[in-house]
GROMACS .gro file of C-alpha atoms in nm:
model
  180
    1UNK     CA    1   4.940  16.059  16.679
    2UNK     CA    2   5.270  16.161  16.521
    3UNK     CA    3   5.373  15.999  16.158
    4UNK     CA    4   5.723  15.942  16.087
    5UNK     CA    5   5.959  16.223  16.100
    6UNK     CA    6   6.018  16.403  15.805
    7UNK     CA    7   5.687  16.291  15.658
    8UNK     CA    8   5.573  16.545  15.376
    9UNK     CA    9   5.220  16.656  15.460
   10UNK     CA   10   5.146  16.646  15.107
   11UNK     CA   11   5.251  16.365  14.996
   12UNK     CA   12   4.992  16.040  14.901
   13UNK     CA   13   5.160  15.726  15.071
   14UNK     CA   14   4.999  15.400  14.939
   15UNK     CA   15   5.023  14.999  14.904
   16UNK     CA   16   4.932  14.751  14.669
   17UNK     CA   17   4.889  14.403  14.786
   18UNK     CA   18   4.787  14.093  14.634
   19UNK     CA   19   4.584  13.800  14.777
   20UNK     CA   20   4.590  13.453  14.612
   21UNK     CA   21   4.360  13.281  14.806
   22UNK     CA   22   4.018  13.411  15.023
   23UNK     CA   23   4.114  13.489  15.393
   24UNK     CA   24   3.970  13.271  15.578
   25UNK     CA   25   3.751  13.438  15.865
   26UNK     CA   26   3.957  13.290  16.211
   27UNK     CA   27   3.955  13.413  16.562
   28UNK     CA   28   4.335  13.467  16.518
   29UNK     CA   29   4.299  13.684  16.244
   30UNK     CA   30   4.070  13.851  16.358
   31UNK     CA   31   4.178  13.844  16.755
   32UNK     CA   32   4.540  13.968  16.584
   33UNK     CA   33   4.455  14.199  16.328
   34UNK     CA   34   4.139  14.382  16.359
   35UNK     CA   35   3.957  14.610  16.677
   36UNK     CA   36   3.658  14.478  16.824
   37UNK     CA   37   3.423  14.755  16.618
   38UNK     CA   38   3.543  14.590  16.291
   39UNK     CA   39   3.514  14.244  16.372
   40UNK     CA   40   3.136  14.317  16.465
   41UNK     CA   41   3.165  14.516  16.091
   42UNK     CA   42   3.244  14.211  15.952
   43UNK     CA   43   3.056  13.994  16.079
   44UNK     CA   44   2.746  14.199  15.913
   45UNK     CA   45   2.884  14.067  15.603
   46UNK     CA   46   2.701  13.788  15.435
   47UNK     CA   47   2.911  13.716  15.078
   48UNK     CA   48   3.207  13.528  15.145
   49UNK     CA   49   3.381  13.746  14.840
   50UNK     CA   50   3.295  14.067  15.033
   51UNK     CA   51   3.444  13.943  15.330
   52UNK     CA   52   3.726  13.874  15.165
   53UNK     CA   53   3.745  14.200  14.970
   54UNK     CA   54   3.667  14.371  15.306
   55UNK     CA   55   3.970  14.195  15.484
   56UNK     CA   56   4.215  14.289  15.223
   57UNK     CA   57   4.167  14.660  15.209
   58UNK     CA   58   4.127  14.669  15.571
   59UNK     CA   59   4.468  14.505  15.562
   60UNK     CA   60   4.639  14.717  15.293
   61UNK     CA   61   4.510  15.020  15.494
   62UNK     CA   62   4.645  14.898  15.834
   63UNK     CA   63   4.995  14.845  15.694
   64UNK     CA   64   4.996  15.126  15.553
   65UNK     CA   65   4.942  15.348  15.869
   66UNK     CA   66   5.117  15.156  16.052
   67UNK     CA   67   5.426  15.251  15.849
   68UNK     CA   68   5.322  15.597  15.841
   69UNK     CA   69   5.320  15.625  16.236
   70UNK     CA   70   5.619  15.731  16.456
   71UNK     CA   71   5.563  15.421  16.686
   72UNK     CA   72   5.574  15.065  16.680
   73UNK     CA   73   5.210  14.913  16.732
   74UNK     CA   74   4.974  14.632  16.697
   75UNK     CA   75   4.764  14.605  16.430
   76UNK     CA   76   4.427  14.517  16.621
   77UNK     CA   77   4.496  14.923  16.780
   78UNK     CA   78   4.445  15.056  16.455
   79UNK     CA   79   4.019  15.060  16.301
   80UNK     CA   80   3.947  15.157  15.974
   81UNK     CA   81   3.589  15.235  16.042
   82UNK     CA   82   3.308  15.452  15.853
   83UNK     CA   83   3.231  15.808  15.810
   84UNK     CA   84   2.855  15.890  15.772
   85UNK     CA   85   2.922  15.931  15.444
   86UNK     CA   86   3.097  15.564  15.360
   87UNK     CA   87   3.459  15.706  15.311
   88UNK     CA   88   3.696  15.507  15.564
   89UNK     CA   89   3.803  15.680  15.919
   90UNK     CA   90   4.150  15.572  16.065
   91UNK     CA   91   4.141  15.556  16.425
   92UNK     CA   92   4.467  15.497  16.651
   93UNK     CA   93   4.430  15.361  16.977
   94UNK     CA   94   4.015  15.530  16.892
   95UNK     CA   95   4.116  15.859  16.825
   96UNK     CA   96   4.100  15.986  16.465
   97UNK     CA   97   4.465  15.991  16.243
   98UNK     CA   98   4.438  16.342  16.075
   99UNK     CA   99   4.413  16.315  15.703
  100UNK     CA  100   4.231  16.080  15.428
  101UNK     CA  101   4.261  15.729  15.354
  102UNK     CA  102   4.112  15.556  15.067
  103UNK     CA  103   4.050  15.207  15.001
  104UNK     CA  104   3.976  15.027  14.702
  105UNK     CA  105   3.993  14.667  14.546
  106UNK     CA  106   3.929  14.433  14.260
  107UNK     CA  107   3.996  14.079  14.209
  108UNK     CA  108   4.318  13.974  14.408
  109UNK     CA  109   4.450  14.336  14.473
  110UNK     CA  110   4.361  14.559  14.730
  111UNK     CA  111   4.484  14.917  14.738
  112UNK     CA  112   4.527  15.183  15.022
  113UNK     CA  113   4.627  15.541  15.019
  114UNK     CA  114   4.686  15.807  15.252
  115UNK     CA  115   4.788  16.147  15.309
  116UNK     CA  116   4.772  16.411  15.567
  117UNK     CA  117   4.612  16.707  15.372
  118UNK     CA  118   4.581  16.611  15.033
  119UNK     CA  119   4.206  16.568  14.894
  120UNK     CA  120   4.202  16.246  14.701
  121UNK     CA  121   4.034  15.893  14.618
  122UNK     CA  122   4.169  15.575  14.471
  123UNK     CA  123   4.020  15.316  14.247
  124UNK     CA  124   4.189  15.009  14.079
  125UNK     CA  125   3.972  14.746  13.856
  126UNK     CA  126   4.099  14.463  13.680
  127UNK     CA  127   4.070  14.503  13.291
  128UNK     CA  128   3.862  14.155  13.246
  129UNK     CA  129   3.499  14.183  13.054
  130UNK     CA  130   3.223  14.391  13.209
  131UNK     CA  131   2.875  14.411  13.134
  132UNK     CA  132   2.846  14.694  12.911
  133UNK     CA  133   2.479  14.776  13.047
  134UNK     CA  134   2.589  14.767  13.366
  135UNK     CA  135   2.833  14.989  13.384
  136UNK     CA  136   2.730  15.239  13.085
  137UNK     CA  137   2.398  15.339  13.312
  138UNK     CA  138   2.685  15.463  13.598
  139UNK     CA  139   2.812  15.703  13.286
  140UNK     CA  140   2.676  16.002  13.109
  141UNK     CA  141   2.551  16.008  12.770
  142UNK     CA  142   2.808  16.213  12.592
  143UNK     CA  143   3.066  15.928  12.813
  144UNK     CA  144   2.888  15.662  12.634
  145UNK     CA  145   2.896  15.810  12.253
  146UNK     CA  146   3.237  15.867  12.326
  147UNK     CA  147   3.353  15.527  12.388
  148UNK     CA  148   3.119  15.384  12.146
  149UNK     CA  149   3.335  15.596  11.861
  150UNK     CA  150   3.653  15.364  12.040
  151UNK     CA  151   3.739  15.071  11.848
  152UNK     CA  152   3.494  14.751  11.969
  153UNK     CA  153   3.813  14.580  12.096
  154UNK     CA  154   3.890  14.904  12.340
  155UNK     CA  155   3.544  14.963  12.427
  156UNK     CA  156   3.529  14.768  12.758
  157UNK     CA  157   3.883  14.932  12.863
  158UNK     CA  158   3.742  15.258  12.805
  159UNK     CA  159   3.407  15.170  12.989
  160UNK     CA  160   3.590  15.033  13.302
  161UNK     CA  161   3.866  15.328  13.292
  162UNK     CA  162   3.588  15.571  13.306
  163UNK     CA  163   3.399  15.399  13.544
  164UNK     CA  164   3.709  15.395  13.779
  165UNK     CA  165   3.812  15.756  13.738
  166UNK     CA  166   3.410  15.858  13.835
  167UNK     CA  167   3.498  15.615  14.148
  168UNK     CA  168   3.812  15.800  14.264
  169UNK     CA  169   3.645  16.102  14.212
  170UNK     CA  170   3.380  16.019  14.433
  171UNK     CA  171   3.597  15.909  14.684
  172UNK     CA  172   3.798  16.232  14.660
  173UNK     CA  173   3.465  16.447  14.751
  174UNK     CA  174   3.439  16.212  15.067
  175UNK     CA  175   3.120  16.094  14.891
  176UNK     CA  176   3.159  15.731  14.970
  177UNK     CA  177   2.896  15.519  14.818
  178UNK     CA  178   2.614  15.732  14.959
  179UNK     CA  179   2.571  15.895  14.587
  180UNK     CA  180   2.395  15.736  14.288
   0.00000   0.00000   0.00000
């Protein structure tokens, strides 16, 4: 598949797009938007906020290539599908786009980034309270004493930034979610 002409091989191209209501799961979306191997993906989801999650990256990402291709073309011929590992695999028309995508979202925002031959990963989380148990046994000890020197007002900032660089890097080693 050829990307738009004078596209810079190295360069990340991404979206950010925001969603103010759940998208509803209808045969024209779906029929529309998505290939027939990711409406069967979907339809393996139970939670009605991973669906919706699911939908929006899937979205972002679509978008996204389609910009980044050299032709004009419906959205249900592009599949963002799975590597073994978890990371996402653009397909055009079923054959694999060159390059890495990554996909990420929290809350309303989805996120989706992509570039021909640069190694990378995404992440975006909103800043709202986490569990501090929850997310400090995903971090290391010396990331833990570290943040719990940070003023008690930053401490959840610094708990969810770390947590999301650890996620991009992740993502950058093509790891997907297949590591604990």
């Amino acid at each position: 598949m050829n990307l738009n002409p004078g596209s810079d091989p190295s360069a990340i191209y991404w979206t950010l797009v925001q969603v103010n209501q759940s998208l509803p799961e209808q045969e024209g979306l779906t029929a529309n938007f998505f290939s027939r191997d990711e409406v069967e993906n979907l339809s393996r989801l139970i939670s009605p906020r991973r669906k919706t999650e699911w939908l929006m990256g899937r979205l972002a990402a679509k978008a996204l290539i389609q910009n980044r291709i050299n032709v004009e073309i419906s959205l249900n011929r592009i599949s963002i599908l799975a590597e073994s590992s978890g990371s996402p695999l653009p397909l055009v028309d079923g054959a694999a786009l060159p390059g890495v995508l990554s996909i990420s979202h929290s809350g309303q925002w989805a996120c989706a980034a992509y570039s021909q031959s640069c190694r990378f990963g995404v992440d975006i989380e909103a800043l709202s309270f986490a569990e501090p148990a929850t997310i400090s046994a995903y971090l290391t000890g010396s990331e833990n004493a570290y943040i719990s020197t940070q003023s008690e007002e930053t401490q959840n900032t610094w708990r969810i930034l770390t947590w999301s660089l650890k996620e991009a890097f992740v993502k950058a080693q093509r790891l997907g979610f297949i590591v604990d």
